[in-house]
Amino acid sequence: GQNIDQPTEMTATEGAIVQINCTYQTSGFNGLFWYQQHAGEAPTFLSYNVLDGLEEKGRFSSFLSRSKGYSYLLLKELQMKDSASYLCAPTDSWGKLQFGAGTQVVVTP
Amino acid sequence: GAVVSQHPSWVICKSGTSVKIECRSLDFQATTMFWYRQFPKQSLMLMATSNEGSKATYEQGVEKDKFLINHASLTLSTLTVTSAHPEDSSFYICSARDEPSGQETQYFGPGTRLLVL
C-alpha cells in the first residue's frame, strides 16, 4: 500500500530556511521526487533521490534515507516566489508516482 | 531541461461530448507517460500509465472505456474523455518519463483544464 505523510502548511520569512519532512511507506520503492506546484499550475521538477544522502541544487537540497522511509526538502534563502505547494512523491520501478497532499509553504516579508 | 506540452490548455464543452487532450515530449523520447487528474485543493491522482505501442494500464476505479488513452509514438500520448459529464470537470495533467543515461526524471505538462457544462 501507499502512505505519504508531510506537514500541511509551513510559514517562514524571506531569507529564512525551511525544511519539509516526508515519510512514506511505498511498495516497490525505487526513488523519490520533489516537485513544486504553484496554485493553478502543473508541478515542476525539483529533485530526484535514489541513493541515501543529500543532493544539493542551488537553494534547494533534498535528502533521502531509504531504510527509514524518510526524505526532506530544504529550501534556503527563501524568496516570496517560493510560496507554493511542495509535493513529495515516491516512485516505483515502473516510474509510477504517488503523491501526498503536499506542504503549502507561505513566505512572509 | 526537458519540456512537455499539452494541448489544449483550456476546454469547455457540453455534457455528452468527447474531449481529446494531447501530451507531447518536445525534446526527448518518452516510452512511458502518465495521466493524472487533480481536483481543487486535492493532490494529484494517477489515472493511468501509457506505454508506447501497448495498452494503457489503468488505476483502480478509473474507467478505461471512459478515459481512452493512446500512446501512438515515443513523443505523443492522447487522453480522450468520452461522453464527458460535469463531474469530469478537473485539471488533467500528463507527465513523461525521461531516462537519459539511467538518470530518472519525470516532467509534467502544463495541464489541461476541462469544464463540462
Short mmCIF file of C-alpha atoms in Angstrom, two decimals:
data_model
loop_
_atom_site.label_atom_id
_atom_site.label_comp_id
_atom_site.label_asym_id
_atom_site.label_seq_id
_atom_site.Cartn_x
_atom_site.Cartn_y
_atom_site.Cartn_z
CA GLY A 1 0.00 0.00 0.00
CA GLN A 2 0.95 3.64 -0.16
CA ASN A 3 1.17 6.11 2.69
CA ILE A 4 2.83 9.50 2.37
CA ASP A 5 2.97 11.94 5.24
CA GLN A 6 4.12 15.55 5.08
CA PRO A 7 3.05 18.66 7.01
CA THR A 8 0.07 20.52 5.66
CA GLU A 9 1.48 24.02 5.93
CA MET A 10 4.66 25.83 6.92
CA THR A 11 5.26 29.55 7.25
CA ALA A 12 8.63 31.29 7.15
CA THR A 13 10.03 34.73 6.43
CA GLU A 14 12.04 35.85 3.44
CA GLY A 15 15.69 34.84 3.67
CA ALA A 16 14.99 32.06 6.15
CA ILE A 17 15.44 28.30 5.77
CA VAL A 18 12.62 25.78 5.82
CA GLN A 19 12.81 22.01 5.93
CA ILE A 20 9.87 19.96 4.70
CA ASN A 21 9.86 16.42 6.03
CA CYS A 22 8.24 13.50 4.28
CA THR A 23 7.78 9.95 5.48
CA TYR A 24 6.50 7.25 3.21
CA GLN A 25 5.57 3.62 3.07
CA THR A 26 5.61 2.51 -0.55
CA SER A 27 5.70 -0.95 -2.05
CA GLY A 28 8.37 -1.46 -4.71
CA PHE A 29 10.13 1.80 -3.82
CA ASN A 30 12.66 2.98 -6.39
CA GLY A 31 13.30 6.64 -5.65
CA LEU A 32 11.68 9.85 -4.50
CA PHE A 33 10.79 13.04 -6.34
CA TRP A 34 10.14 16.51 -5.02
CA TYR A 35 8.00 18.87 -7.04
CA GLN A 36 6.91 22.47 -6.61
CA GLN A 37 3.36 23.40 -7.56
CA HIS A 38 2.05 26.94 -7.69
CA ALA A 39 -1.69 27.42 -7.43
CA GLY A 40 -3.42 26.67 -10.71
CA GLU A 41 -0.30 25.31 -12.36
CA ALA A 42 1.21 21.90 -13.03
CA PRO A 43 4.07 20.62 -10.83
CA THR A 44 7.64 21.49 -11.74
CA PHE A 45 10.53 19.13 -11.09
CA LEU A 46 12.87 19.96 -8.22
CA SER A 47 14.84 16.82 -7.40
CA TYR A 48 15.06 13.06 -7.58
CA ASN A 49 16.83 10.94 -4.97
CA VAL A 50 17.64 7.28 -5.46
CA LEU A 51 20.57 6.78 -3.10
CA ASP A 52 20.77 7.69 0.57
CA GLY A 53 22.21 11.09 1.27
CA LEU A 54 21.93 14.73 0.40
CA GLU A 55 21.61 16.18 -3.09
CA GLU A 56 22.21 19.90 -3.37
CA LYS A 57 20.93 22.10 -6.20
CA GLY A 58 21.42 25.76 -5.55
CA ARG A 59 18.97 26.96 -2.92
CA PHE A 60 17.21 23.59 -2.82
CA SER A 61 18.56 20.38 -1.29
CA SER A 62 16.90 17.03 -0.88
CA PHE A 63 17.79 14.19 1.46
CA LEU A 64 16.79 10.54 1.41
CA SER A 65 17.05 7.68 3.88
CA ARG A 66 15.71 4.54 2.27
CA SER A 67 15.95 2.44 5.42
CA LYS A 68 13.89 4.96 7.39
CA GLY A 69 11.40 5.76 4.65
CA TYR A 70 12.24 9.42 5.13
CA SER A 71 13.09 12.37 2.96
CA TYR A 72 13.29 16.11 3.39
CA LEU A 73 13.44 19.11 1.11
CA LEU A 74 15.49 22.04 2.33
CA LEU A 75 14.76 25.49 0.98
CA LYS A 76 17.39 28.12 1.75
CA GLU A 77 17.37 31.90 1.35
CA LEU A 78 13.62 31.87 0.94
CA GLN A 79 12.10 34.22 -1.61
CA MET A 80 8.49 35.32 -1.98
CA LYS A 81 8.23 33.33 -5.21
CA ASP A 82 8.93 30.15 -3.22
CA SER A 83 5.40 30.35 -1.79
CA ALA A 84 3.86 27.22 -3.27
CA SER A 85 2.88 23.66 -2.51
CA TYR A 86 5.75 21.16 -2.30
CA LEU A 87 4.97 17.59 -3.24
CA CYS A 88 6.82 14.54 -2.01
CA ALA A 89 6.37 11.70 -4.50
CA PRO A 90 7.92 8.26 -4.07
CA THR A 91 8.13 6.20 -7.24
CA ASP A 92 8.35 2.53 -8.06
CA SER A 93 10.47 0.82 -10.71
CA TRP A 94 7.78 1.47 -13.32
CA GLY A 95 8.01 5.18 -12.73
CA LYS A 96 4.59 5.47 -11.12
CA LEU A 97 4.45 8.43 -8.76
CA GLN A 98 2.28 8.53 -5.68
CA PHE A 99 1.56 11.97 -4.31
CA GLY A 100 0.77 13.05 -0.81
CA ALA A 101 -1.37 16.07 -0.10
CA GLY A 102 1.64 18.39 -0.33
CA THR A 103 3.01 21.02 2.01
CA GLN A 104 1.88 24.59 1.46
CA VAL A 105 4.81 26.92 2.16
CA VAL A 106 3.92 30.52 2.89
CA VAL A 107 6.75 33.02 2.71
CA THR A 108 6.15 36.31 4.50
CA PRO A 109 8.04 39.58 4.09
CA GLY B 1 15.51 20.99 -19.05
CA ALA B 2 13.13 18.72 -20.88
CA VAL B 3 9.79 20.12 -21.98
CA VAL B 4 6.39 18.50 -22.08
CA SER B 5 3.50 20.24 -23.78
CA GLN B 6 -0.24 19.71 -23.51
CA HIS B 7 -2.99 20.81 -25.81
CA PRO B 8 -5.45 22.32 -25.31
CA SER B 9 -4.74 24.22 -22.11
CA TRP B 10 -8.42 25.00 -21.61
CA VAL B 11 -11.55 23.33 -22.88
CA ILE B 12 -15.21 23.97 -22.20
CA CYS B 13 -17.68 21.50 -23.62
CA LYS B 14 -21.27 20.39 -23.35
CA SER B 15 -22.25 17.32 -21.42
CA GLY B 16 -22.15 14.21 -23.59
CA THR B 17 -19.37 15.32 -25.92
CA SER B 18 -15.89 13.81 -26.14
CA VAL B 19 -12.72 15.75 -25.47
CA LYS B 20 -9.24 14.84 -26.66
CA ILE B 21 -6.13 16.02 -24.82
CA GLU B 22 -2.64 15.69 -26.30
CA CYS B 23 0.59 15.31 -24.38
CA ARG B 24 3.91 15.69 -26.19
CA SER B 25 7.51 15.37 -25.08
CA LEU B 26 9.26 18.03 -27.11
CA ASP B 27 12.94 17.24 -26.83
CA PHE B 28 13.13 13.67 -25.62
CA GLN B 29 11.53 10.32 -26.29
CA ALA B 30 9.23 9.03 -23.61
CA THR B 31 8.40 5.34 -23.66
CA THR B 32 6.20 5.94 -20.65
CA MET B 33 3.77 8.75 -20.00
CA PHE B 34 1.33 9.13 -17.13
CA TRP B 35 -2.03 10.81 -16.84
CA TYR B 36 -3.17 12.49 -13.64
CA ARG B 37 -6.26 14.31 -12.52
CA GLN B 38 -6.38 16.96 -9.84
CA PHE B 39 -9.49 18.42 -8.24
CA PRO B 40 -9.31 21.79 -6.44
CA LYS B 41 -7.25 21.68 -3.25
CA GLN B 42 -6.58 17.98 -3.65
CA SER B 43 -3.48 16.02 -4.53
CA LEU B 44 -2.73 14.63 -7.96
CA MET B 45 -4.35 11.28 -8.58
CA LEU B 46 -2.76 8.91 -11.05
CA MET B 47 -5.28 7.75 -13.62
CA ALA B 48 -3.25 5.55 -15.94
CA THR B 49 0.16 4.64 -17.27
CA SER B 50 0.61 4.99 -21.00
CA ASN B 51 3.24 2.86 -22.71
CA GLU B 52 4.25 3.37 -26.33
CA GLY B 53 2.95 0.59 -28.51
CA SER B 54 0.90 -1.18 -25.87
CA LYS B 55 -2.33 -0.81 -23.96
CA ALA B 56 -2.52 1.64 -21.11
CA THR B 57 -2.63 0.42 -17.53
CA TYR B 58 -5.43 2.00 -15.52
CA GLU B 59 -5.52 2.63 -11.80
CA GLN B 60 -8.27 1.10 -9.73
CA GLY B 61 -11.53 2.97 -10.09
CA VAL B 62 -10.66 4.62 -13.41
CA GLU B 63 -12.96 3.54 -16.25
CA LYS B 64 -10.88 2.55 -19.25
CA ASP B 65 -13.82 2.87 -21.63
CA LYS B 66 -14.44 6.41 -20.49
CA PHE B 67 -10.84 7.60 -20.48
CA LEU B 68 -9.28 6.32 -23.69
CA ILE B 69 -5.51 6.51 -23.87
CA ASN B 70 -3.42 6.13 -26.99
CA HIS B 71 0.38 6.30 -26.98
CA ALA B 72 0.96 6.34 -30.72
CA SER B 73 4.61 7.37 -30.75
CA LEU B 74 7.53 7.97 -28.42
CA THR B 75 6.62 11.64 -28.15
CA LEU B 76 2.81 11.65 -28.11
CA SER B 77 0.12 10.30 -25.83
CA THR B 78 -3.54 11.27 -26.01
CA LEU B 79 -6.32 11.08 -23.45
CA THR B 80 -9.89 11.15 -24.69
CA VAL B 81 -12.65 11.79 -22.18
CA THR B 82 -15.67 10.17 -23.80
CA SER B 83 -19.21 11.34 -23.13
CA ALA B 84 -17.99 13.92 -20.65
CA HIS B 85 -20.19 14.90 -17.72
CA PRO B 86 -19.92 17.78 -15.24
CA GLU B 87 -18.25 15.51 -12.67
CA ASP B 88 -15.38 15.02 -15.16
CA SER B 89 -14.53 18.71 -14.85
CA SER B 90 -11.00 18.77 -13.49
CA PHE B 91 -7.36 19.63 -14.14
CA TYR B 92 -5.79 16.90 -16.27
CA ILE B 93 -2.01 16.70 -16.24
CA CYS B 94 0.35 14.37 -18.08
CA SER B 95 3.92 13.54 -17.24
CA ALA B 96 6.63 11.96 -19.34
CA ARG B 97 9.39 9.76 -18.09
CA ASP B 98 12.88 10.63 -19.28
CA GLU B 99 15.71 8.21 -18.60
CA PRO B 100 18.87 9.59 -20.18
CA SER B 101 21.93 7.60 -19.16
CA GLY B 102 19.93 5.84 -16.48
CA GLN B 103 19.07 9.07 -14.62
CA GLU B 104 15.35 9.04 -13.94
CA THR B 105 13.40 12.23 -14.32
CA GLN B 106 9.74 12.92 -14.85
CA TYR B 107 8.45 16.14 -16.30
CA PHE B 108 4.89 17.38 -16.19
CA GLY B 109 2.98 19.12 -18.92
CA PRO B 110 1.28 22.43 -18.09
CA GLY B 111 -2.08 20.74 -17.64
CA THR B 112 -5.49 20.99 -19.30
CA ARG B 113 -8.48 22.47 -17.52
CA LEU B 114 -11.70 20.78 -18.53
CA LEU B 115 -15.07 22.30 -17.75
CA VAL B 116 -18.11 20.29 -18.71
CA LEU B 117 -21.38 22.21 -18.73
#
